[in-house]
Coordinates of C-alpha atoms in Angstrom, one line a residue:
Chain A
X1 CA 26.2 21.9 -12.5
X2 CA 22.7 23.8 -11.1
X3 CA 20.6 21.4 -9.4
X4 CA 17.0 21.8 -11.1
X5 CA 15.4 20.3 -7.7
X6 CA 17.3 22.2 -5.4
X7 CA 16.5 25.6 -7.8
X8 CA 12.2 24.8 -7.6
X9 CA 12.7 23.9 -3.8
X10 CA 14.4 26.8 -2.4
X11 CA 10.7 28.5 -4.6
X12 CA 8.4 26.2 -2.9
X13 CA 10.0 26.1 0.7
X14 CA 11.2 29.9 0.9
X15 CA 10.0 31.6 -2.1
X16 CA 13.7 32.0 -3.5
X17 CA 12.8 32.8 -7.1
X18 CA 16.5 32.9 -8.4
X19 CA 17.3 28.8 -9.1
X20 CA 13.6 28.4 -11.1
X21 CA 15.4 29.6 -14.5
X22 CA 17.2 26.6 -13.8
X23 CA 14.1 24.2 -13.8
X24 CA 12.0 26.2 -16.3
X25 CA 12.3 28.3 -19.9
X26 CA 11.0 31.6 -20.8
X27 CA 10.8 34.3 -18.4
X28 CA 9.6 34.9 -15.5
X29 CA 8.8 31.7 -14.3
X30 CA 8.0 32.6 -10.8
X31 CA 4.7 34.2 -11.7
X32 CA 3.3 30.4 -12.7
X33 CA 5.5 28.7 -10.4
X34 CA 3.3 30.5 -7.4
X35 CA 1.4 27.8 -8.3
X36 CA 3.5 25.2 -6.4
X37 CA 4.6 27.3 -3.2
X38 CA 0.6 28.1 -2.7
X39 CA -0.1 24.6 -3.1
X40 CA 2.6 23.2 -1.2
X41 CA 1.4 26.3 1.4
X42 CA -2.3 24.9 1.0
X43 CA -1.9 21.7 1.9
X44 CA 0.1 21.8 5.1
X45 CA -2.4 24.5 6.4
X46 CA -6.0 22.1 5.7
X47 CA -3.8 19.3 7.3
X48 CA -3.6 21.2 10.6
X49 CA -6.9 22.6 10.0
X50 CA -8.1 19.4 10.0
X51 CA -6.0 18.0 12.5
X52 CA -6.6 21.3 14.9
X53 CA -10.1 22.3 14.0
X54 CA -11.0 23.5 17.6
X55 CA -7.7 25.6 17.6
X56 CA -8.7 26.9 14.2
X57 CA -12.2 27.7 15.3
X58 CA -11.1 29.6 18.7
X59 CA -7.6 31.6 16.8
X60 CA -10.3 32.5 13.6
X61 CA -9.1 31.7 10.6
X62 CA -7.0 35.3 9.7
X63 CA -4.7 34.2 13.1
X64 CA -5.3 30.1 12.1
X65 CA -3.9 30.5 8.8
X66 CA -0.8 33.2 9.9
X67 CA 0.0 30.6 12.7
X68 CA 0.2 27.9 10.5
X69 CA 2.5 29.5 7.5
X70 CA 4.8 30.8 10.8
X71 CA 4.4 27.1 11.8
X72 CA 5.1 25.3 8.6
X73 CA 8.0 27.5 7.9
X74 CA 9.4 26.2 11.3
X75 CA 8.6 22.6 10.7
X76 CA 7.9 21.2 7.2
X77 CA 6.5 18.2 6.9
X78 CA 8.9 14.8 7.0
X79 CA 7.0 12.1 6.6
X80 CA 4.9 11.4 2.5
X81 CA 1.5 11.6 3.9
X82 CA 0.1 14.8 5.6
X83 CA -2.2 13.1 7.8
X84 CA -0.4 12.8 10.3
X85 CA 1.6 16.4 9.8
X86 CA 1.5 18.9 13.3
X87 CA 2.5 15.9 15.8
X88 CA 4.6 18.8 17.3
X89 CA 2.1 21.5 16.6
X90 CA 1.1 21.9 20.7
X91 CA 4.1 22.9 21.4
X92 CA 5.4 25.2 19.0
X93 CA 2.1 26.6 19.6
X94 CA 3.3 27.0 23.4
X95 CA 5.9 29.2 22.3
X96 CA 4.0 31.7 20.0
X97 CA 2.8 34.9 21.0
X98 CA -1.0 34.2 20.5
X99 CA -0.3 31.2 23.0
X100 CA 1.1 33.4 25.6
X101 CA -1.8 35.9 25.5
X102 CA -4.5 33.1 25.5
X103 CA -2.5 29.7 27.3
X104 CA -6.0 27.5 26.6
X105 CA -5.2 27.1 23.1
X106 CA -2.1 24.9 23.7
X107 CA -4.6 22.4 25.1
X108 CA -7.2 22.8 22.6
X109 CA -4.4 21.3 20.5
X110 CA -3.8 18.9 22.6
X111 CA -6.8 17.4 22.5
X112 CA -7.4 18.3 19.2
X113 CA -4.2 16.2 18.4
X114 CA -4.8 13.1 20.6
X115 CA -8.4 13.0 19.2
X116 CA -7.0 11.9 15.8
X117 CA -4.4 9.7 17.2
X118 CA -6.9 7.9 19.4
X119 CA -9.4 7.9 15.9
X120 CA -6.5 6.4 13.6
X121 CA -4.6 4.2 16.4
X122 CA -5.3 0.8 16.5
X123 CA -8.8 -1.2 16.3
X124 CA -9.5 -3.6 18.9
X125 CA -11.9 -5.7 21.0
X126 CA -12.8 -4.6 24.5
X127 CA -13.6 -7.0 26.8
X128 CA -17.2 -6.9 27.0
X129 CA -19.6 -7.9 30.5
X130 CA -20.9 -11.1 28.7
X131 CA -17.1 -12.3 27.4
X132 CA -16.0 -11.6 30.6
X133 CA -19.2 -13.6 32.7
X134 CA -18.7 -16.7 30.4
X135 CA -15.1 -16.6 31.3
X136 CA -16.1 -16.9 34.8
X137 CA -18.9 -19.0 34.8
X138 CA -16.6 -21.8 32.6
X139 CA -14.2 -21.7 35.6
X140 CA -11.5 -19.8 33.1
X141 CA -11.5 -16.3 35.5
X142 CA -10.1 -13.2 35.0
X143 CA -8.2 -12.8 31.7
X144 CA -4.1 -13.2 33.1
X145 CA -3.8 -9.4 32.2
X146 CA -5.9 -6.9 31.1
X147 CA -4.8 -3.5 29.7
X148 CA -6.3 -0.1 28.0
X149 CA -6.9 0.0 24.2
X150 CA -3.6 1.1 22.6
X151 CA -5.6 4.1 21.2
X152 CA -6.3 5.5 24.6
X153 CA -4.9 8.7 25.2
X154 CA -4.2 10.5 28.6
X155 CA -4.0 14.1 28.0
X156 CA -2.3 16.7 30.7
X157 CA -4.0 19.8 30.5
X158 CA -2.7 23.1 32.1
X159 CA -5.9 25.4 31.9
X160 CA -10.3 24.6 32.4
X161 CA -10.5 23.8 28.7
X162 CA -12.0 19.9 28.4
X163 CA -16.1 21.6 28.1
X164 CA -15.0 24.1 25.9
X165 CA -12.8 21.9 23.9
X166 CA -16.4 19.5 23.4
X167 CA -18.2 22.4 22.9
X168 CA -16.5 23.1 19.7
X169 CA -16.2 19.8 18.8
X170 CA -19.7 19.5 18.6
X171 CA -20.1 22.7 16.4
X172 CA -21.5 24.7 19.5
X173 CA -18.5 27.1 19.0
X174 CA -19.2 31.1 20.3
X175 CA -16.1 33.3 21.1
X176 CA -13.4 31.7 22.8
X177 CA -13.0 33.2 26.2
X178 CA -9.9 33.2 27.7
X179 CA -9.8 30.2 30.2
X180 CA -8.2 30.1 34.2
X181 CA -5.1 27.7 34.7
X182 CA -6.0 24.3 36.0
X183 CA -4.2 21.7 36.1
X184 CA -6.4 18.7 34.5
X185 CA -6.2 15.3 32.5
X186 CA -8.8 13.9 30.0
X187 CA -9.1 10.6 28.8
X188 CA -9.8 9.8 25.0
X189 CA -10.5 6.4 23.8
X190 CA -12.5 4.4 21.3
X191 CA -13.9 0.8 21.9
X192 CA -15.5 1.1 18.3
X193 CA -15.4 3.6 15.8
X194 CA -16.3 6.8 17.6
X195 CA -13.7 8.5 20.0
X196 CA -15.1 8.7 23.2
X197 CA -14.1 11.6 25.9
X198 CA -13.8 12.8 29.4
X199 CA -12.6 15.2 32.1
X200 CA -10.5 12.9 34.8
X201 CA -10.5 13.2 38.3
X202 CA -7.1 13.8 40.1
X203 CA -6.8 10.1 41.0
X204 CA -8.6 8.7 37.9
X205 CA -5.1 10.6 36.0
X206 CA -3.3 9.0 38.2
X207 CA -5.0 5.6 38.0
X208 CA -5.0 5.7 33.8
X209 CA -0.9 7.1 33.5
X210 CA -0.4 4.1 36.0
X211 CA -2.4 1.7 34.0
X212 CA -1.1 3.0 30.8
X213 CA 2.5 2.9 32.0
X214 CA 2.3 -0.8 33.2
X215 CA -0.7 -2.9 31.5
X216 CA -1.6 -3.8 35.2
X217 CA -4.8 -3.2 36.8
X218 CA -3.1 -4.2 40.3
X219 CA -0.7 -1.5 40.0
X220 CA -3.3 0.9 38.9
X221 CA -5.7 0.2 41.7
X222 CA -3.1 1.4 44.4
X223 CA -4.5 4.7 43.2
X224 CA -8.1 4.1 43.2
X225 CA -9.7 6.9 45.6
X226 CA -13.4 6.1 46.6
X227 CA -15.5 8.6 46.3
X228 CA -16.6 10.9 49.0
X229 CA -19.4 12.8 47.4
X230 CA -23.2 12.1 47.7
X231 CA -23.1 12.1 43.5
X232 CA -24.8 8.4 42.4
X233 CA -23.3 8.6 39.3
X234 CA -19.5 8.2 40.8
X235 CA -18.3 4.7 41.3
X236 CA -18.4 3.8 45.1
X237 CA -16.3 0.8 45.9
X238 CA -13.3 -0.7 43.2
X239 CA -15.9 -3.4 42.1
X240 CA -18.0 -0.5 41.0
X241 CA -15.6 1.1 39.4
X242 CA -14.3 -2.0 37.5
X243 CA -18.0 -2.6 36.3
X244 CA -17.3 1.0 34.9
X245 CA -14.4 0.2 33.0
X246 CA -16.0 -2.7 31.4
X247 CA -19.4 -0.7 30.2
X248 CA -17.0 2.1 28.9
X249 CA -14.9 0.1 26.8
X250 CA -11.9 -0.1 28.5
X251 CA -10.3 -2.7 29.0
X252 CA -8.4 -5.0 27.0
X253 CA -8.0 -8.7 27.5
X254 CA -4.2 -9.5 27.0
X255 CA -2.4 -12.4 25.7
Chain B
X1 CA 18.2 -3.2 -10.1
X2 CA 16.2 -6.0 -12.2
X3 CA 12.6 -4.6 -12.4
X4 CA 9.8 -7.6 -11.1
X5 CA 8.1 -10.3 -13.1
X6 CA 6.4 -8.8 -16.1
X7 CA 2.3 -8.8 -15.2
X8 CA -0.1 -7.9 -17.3
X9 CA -0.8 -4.0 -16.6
X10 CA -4.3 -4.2 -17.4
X11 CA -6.7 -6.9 -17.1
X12 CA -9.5 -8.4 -19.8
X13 CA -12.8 -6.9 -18.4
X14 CA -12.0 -3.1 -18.3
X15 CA -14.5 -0.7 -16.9
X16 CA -15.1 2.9 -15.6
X17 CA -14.3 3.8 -12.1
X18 CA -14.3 6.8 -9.7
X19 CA -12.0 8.7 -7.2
X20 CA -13.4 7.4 -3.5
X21 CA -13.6 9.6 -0.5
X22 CA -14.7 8.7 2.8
X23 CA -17.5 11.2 2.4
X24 CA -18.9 8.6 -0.4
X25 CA -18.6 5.0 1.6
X26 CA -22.0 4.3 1.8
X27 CA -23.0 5.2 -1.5
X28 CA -20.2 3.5 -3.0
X29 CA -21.0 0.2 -0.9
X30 CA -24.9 0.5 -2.4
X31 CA -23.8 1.3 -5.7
X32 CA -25.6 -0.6 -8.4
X33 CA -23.1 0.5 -11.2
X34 CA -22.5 -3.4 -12.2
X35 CA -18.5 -3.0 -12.7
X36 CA -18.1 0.6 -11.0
X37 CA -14.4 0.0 -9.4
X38 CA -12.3 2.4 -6.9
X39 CA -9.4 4.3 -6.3
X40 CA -8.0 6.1 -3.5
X41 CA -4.8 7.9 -2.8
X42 CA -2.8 4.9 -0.4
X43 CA -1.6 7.9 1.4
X44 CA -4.8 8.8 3.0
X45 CA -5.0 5.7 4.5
X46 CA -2.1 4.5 6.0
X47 CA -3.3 5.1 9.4
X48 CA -3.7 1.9 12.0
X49 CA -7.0 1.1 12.7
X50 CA -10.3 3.3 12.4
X51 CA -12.8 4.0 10.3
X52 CA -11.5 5.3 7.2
X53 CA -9.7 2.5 7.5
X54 CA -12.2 0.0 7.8
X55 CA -14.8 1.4 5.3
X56 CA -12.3 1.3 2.8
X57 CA -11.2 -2.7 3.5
X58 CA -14.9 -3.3 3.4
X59 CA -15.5 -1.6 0.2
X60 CA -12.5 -3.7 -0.8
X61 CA -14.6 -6.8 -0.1
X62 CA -16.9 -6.1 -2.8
X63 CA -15.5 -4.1 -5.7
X64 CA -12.0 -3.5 -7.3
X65 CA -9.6 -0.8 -5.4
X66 CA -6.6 0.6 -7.3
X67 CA -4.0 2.6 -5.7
X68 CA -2.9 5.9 -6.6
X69 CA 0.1 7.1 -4.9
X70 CA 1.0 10.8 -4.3
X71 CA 4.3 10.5 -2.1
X72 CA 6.4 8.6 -3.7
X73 CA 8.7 11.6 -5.2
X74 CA 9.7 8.7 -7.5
X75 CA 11.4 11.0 -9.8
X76 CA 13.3 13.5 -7.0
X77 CA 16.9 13.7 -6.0
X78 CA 16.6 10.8 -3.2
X79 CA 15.0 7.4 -3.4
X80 CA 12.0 7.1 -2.5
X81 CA 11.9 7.0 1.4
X82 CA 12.0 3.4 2.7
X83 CA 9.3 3.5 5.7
X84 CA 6.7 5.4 3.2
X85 CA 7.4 2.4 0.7
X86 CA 6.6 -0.4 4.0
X87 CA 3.5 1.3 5.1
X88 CA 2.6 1.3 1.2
X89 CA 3.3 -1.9 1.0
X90 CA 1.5 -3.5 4.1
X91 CA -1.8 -1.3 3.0
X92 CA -1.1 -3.1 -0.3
X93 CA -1.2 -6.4 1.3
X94 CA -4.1 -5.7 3.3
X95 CA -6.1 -4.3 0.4
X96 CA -5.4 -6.3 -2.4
X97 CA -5.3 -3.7 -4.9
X98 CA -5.6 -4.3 -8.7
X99 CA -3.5 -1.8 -9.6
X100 CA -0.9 0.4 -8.4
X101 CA -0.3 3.3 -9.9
X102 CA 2.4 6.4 -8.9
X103 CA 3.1 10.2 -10.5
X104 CA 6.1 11.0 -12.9
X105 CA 7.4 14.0 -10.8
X106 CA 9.2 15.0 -7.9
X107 CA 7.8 16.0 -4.0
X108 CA 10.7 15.2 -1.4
X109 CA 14.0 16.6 -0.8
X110 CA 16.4 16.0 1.8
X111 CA 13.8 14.6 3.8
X112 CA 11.1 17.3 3.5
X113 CA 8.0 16.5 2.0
X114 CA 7.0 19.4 -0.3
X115 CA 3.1 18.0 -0.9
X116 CA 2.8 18.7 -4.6
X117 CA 3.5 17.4 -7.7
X118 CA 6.5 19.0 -8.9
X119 CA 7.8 18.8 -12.5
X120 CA 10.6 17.0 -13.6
X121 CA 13.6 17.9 -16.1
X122 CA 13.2 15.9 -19.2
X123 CA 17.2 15.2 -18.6
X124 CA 19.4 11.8 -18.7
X125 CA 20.5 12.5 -15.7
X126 CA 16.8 13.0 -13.9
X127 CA 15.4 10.1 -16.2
X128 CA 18.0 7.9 -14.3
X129 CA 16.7 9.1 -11.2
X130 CA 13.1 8.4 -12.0
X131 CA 14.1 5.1 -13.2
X132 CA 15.4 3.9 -9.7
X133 CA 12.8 5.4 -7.8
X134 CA 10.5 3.4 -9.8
X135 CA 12.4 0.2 -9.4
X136 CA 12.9 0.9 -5.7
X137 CA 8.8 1.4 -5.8
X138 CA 8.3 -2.0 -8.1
X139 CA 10.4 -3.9 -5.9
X140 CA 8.7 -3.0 -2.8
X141 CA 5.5 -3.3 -3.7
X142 CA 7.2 -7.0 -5.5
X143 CA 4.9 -5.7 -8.6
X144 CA 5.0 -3.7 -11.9
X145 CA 3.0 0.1 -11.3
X146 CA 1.6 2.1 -13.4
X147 CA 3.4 6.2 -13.8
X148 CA 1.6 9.2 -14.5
X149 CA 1.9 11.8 -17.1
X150 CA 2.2 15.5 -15.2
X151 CA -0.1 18.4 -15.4
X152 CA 2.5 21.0 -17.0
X153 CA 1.7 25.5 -15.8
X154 CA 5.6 25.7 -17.5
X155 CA 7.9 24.2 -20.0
X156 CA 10.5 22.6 -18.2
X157 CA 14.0 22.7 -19.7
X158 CA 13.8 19.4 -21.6
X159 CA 16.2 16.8 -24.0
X160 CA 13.2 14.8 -25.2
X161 CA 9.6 15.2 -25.4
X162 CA 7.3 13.7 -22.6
X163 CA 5.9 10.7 -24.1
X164 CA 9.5 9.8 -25.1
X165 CA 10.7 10.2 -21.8
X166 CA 7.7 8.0 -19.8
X167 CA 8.2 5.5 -22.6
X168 CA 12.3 5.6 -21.6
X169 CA 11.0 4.7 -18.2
X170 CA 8.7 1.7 -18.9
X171 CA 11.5 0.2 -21.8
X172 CA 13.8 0.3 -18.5
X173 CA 11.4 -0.5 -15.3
X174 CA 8.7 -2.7 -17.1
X175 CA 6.2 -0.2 -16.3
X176 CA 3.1 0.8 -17.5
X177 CA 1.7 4.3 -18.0
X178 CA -1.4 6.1 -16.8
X179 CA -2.5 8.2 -19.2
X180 CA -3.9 11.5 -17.6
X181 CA -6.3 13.1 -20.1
X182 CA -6.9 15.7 -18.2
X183 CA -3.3 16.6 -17.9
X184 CA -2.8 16.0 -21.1
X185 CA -5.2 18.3 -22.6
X186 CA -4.4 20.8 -19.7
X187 CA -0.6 20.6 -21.0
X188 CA -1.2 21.1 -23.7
X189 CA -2.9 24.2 -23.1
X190 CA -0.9 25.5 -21.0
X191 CA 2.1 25.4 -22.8
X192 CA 1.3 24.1 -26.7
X193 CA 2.2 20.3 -27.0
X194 CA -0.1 18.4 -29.2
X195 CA -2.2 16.1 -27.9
X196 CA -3.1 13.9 -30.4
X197 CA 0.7 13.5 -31.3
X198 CA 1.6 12.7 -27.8
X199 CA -1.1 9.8 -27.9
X200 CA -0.6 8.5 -31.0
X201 CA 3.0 7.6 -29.5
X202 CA 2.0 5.3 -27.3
X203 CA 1.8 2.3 -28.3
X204 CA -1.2 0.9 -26.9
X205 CA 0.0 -2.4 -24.8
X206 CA 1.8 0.2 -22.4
X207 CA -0.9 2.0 -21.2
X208 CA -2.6 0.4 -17.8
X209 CA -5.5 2.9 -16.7
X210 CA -6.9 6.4 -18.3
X211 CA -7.8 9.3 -16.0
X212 CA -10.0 12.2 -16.4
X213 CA -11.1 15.1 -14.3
X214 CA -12.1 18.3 -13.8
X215 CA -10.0 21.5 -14.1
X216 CA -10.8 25.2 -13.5
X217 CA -9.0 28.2 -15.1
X218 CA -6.5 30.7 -13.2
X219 CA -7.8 32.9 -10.8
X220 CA -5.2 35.5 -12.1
X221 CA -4.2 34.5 -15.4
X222 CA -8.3 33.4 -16.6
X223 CA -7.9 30.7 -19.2
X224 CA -4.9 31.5 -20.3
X225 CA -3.9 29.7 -17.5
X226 CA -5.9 26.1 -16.6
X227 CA -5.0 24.0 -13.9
X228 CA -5.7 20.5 -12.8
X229 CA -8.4 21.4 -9.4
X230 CA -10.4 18.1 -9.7
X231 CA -12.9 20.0 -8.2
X232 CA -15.7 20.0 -11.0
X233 CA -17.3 18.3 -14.2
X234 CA -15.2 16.4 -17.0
X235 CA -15.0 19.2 -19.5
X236 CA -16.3 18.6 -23.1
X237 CA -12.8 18.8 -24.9
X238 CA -11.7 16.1 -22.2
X239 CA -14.2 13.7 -23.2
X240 CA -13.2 14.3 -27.0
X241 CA -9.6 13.4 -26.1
X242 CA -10.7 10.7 -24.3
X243 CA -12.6 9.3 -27.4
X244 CA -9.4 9.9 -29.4
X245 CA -7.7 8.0 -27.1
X246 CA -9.6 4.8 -26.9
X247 CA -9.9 5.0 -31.0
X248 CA -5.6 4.7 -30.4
X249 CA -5.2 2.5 -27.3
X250 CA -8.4 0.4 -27.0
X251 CA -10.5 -0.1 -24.1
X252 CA -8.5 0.5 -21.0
X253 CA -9.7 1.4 -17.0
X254 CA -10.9 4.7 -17.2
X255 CA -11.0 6.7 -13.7
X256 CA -13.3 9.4 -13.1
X257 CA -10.7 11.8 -11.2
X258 CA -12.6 14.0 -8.4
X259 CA -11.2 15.1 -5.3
X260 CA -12.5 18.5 -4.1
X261 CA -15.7 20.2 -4.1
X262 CA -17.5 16.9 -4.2
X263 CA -20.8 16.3 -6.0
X264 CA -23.1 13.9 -4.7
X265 CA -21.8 10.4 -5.5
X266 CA -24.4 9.8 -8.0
X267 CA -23.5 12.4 -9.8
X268 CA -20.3 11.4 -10.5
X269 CA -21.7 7.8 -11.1
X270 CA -23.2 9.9 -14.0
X271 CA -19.8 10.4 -15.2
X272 CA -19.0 6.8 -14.3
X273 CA -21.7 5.7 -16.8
X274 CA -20.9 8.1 -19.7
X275 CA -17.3 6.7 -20.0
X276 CA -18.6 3.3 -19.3
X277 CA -20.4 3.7 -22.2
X278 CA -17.7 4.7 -24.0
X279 CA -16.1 1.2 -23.7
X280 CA -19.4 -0.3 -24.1
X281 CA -19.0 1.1 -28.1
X282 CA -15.4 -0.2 -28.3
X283 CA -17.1 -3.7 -27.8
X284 CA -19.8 -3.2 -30.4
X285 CA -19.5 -5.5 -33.3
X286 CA -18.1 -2.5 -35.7
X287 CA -15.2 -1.9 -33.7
X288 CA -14.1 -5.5 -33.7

């Protein structure tokens, strides 16, 4: 027996017209049945457009939308919802052609990606200045553990992308130039509803993957580096720092 | 699989309602439509936290939501996928939606998602498959849904008409049926059923919720060819099935369908209003 699904998926997935007489009457049926494969097409590329739109902005959207069919025919979607489609997009993306000429991109995905992770990832509460001096003042102290918002995201980047990447962002987009390697991290988090970003010092990456990695501020501390510069706006001494964490949003009270 | 307690698919007060987008949260909070309700796709929503999220569980503290699946494939080769149906169901739970409502077609196959509506075979042996993904669907969501006509481009190789087959479905599952005007008049269209016939055969107490939409013709094929874009006005001919339709079924939930090339919400809220005065007539002394 022909299997009708298998006959209008091999259509949609690879364009394999020869199994649709097996789903449809009257001749021809490929020539309406387009229909499906462009849709099915459609869709997968405005969920990575809209997953990836700094990526789409700096390819253009003649490369964007060849990448993504290349992409798509590599890695159709698994999962019943396409929001979340392209997990793996950064780095496929490392291995194509348009990657190796211009490296930056992979990042710009990257960061793209772990924007909308950190916007859909959990809602919470950080600990807030006030919250944390009544705890003191009623004698109750630190929280036991404190920890960053589970939609923080620590992002390793390879080449000077992190302004260029905002730039974008913020629709400020001109022509993507080429950018130097650099090793980097930035940090993305949200303490309401608006992602919040920025560039990380070597020892602030160090300080967040630690923090990240354990849920303890002790451990993460170990990697605290003051700073040496005359810049004001730089933390000085741990307490400072800690002040920072609180103003920014970032840290969690734990059970 | 026994099916779920029998509820009532449709409720006593029946009003108008309109396809939400998270473009349209604040307008939709502010709206003064009195019984304006909701509906989203659950799939667009099924992220953690955030505020698509949020704005649509605080809408969801004012006004009626109903859920209208895309994913399910409830009609394809496999059941329906198991976490898809958990993360349905917890959004369910958190939302509180009044109705639930899911496509009678196909989208997944060995594991790949194929994001469109695909037709199904008017077969025994794919109405047995659309009957257990149903019940799998009902039984997770521990309540009765509401399935979908399709939007048919080509005649599918078919034992029994349409309306026979989604009617096969409910007799078996105890669900109801959304009756897609658009599709409807769009099918038949496309590729010559009647549309009158096909409403006149269902009997009234199955159907749960009425949508219309939009639809634009073929970019190569012209009118010949009209497909189901949701990207502009309710047509004229649309409304006049529609007013067939509620002379056959009675006043049901009727859903303004847009979800592309979006209008300003009061525009469709226009819409909203013209249908809602459309049941507003049923109620009139003379229809009694």
């Amino acid at each position: 027996m022909h299997d009708p699904y298998r006959g209008l998926s091999d259509f949609v997935l690879n364009g394999q017209a020869s199994g649709l007489h097996h789903v449809f009457s009257g001749p021809q049926p490929e020539q309406i049945a387009i229909l499906y494969r462009n849709g099915y097409l459609r869709a997968c590329r405005e969920a990575l457009e809209a997953r990836f739109p700094a990526v789409a902005s700096a390819m253009g959207e003649v490369e964007f939308r060849k990448v993504c069919t290349a992409y798509v025919q590599t890695s159709p979607p698994r999962q019943r919802t396409l929001t979340g489609y392209g997990a793996d997009f950064p780095d496929w993306l490392s291995t194509e052609v348009c990657s190796l000429m211009n490296p930056g991109l992979v990042d710009l995905a990257r960061l793209d990606g772990a924007w909308l992770d950190c916007l859909f990832g959990l809602d919470e509460n950080p600990l807030t200045a006030l919250q944390l001096n009544q705890r003191i003042q009623s004698g109750d102290g630190l929280p036991v553990s404190l920890r960053l918002p589970r939609n923080a995201r620590v992002v390793a980047l390879d080449h000077s992308v992190f302004d260029v990447w905002l730039s974008i962002r913020q629709g400020e987009s001109g022509a993507w130039v080429p950018t130097q390697p650099e090793a980097s991290h930035a940090l993305l988090w949200r303490p309401d509803m608006t992602v919040l970003s920025r560039q990380l010092d070597a020892w602030e990456a160090r300080f967040y993957l630690s923090f990240q990695a354990t849920d303890s501020l002790e451990e993460a501390a170990e990697h605290f580096l003051p700073a040496t510069t005359n810049d004001h706006d730089l933390p000085i001494t741990l307490e400072q720092y800690f002040a920072r964490l609180i103003e920014s949003g970032l840290l969690i009270a734990g059970d | 699989m026994s099916a779920p307690e029998p509820q009532p698919v449709f409720r006593d007060e029946v009003a108008a309602g309109v396809s939400l987008k998270p473009q349209h949260f604040e307008q939709a909070m502010a709206s003064r439509a009195h019984e304006i309700w909701f509906e989203v796709h659950p799939e667009n929503y099924l992220m953690q936290g955030g505020p698509r999220r949020r704005g649509l569980r605080q809408i969801a503290a004012d006004r009626d939501i109903s859920f209208h699946g895309v994913g399910a494939s409830l009609g394809g080769p496999d059941l329906p996928d198991t976490d898809h149906l958990k993360a349905i169901r917890q959004l369910v739970d958190d939302i509180k939606p009044v109705r639930l409502s899911e496509h009678a077609v196909w989208s997944s196959i060995d594991h790949t998602y194929l994001a469109e509506l695909l037709p199904l075979p008017r077969t025994q042996s794919v109405l047995s498959n659309l009957v257990a993904g149903v019940d799998a669907y009902q039984s997770a969501m521990g309540r009765t849904i509401l399935i979908e006509n399709p939007t048919n481009y080509l005649t599918v190789h078919s034992d029994m008409d349409e309306a026979d087959f989604l009617l096969d479905v409910s007799d078996r599952t105890g669900c109801g049926l959304l009756l897609d005007i658009n599709n409807l008049y769009l099918s038949a269209h496309n590729i010559g059923i009647d549309p009158k016939a096909y409403i006149d055969a269902l009997p009234p107490g199955k159907v749960g919720e009425i949508h219309i939409a939009g639809f634009d013709a073929d970019p190569q094929f012209g009118n010949r060819l009209l497909i189901d874009t949701h990207a502009s006005a309710v047509a004229d001919p649309v409304w006049s099935l529609l007013d067939y339709a509620l002379a056959h079924l009675g006043p049901k939930p009727i859903l303004i369908e847009r979800d592309a090339n979006l209008p300003e919400f009061s525009t469709l809220e226009q819409e909203v209003l013209r249908a809602q005065r459309m049941l507003d007539r049923l109620r009139e002394p003379d229809h009694a």
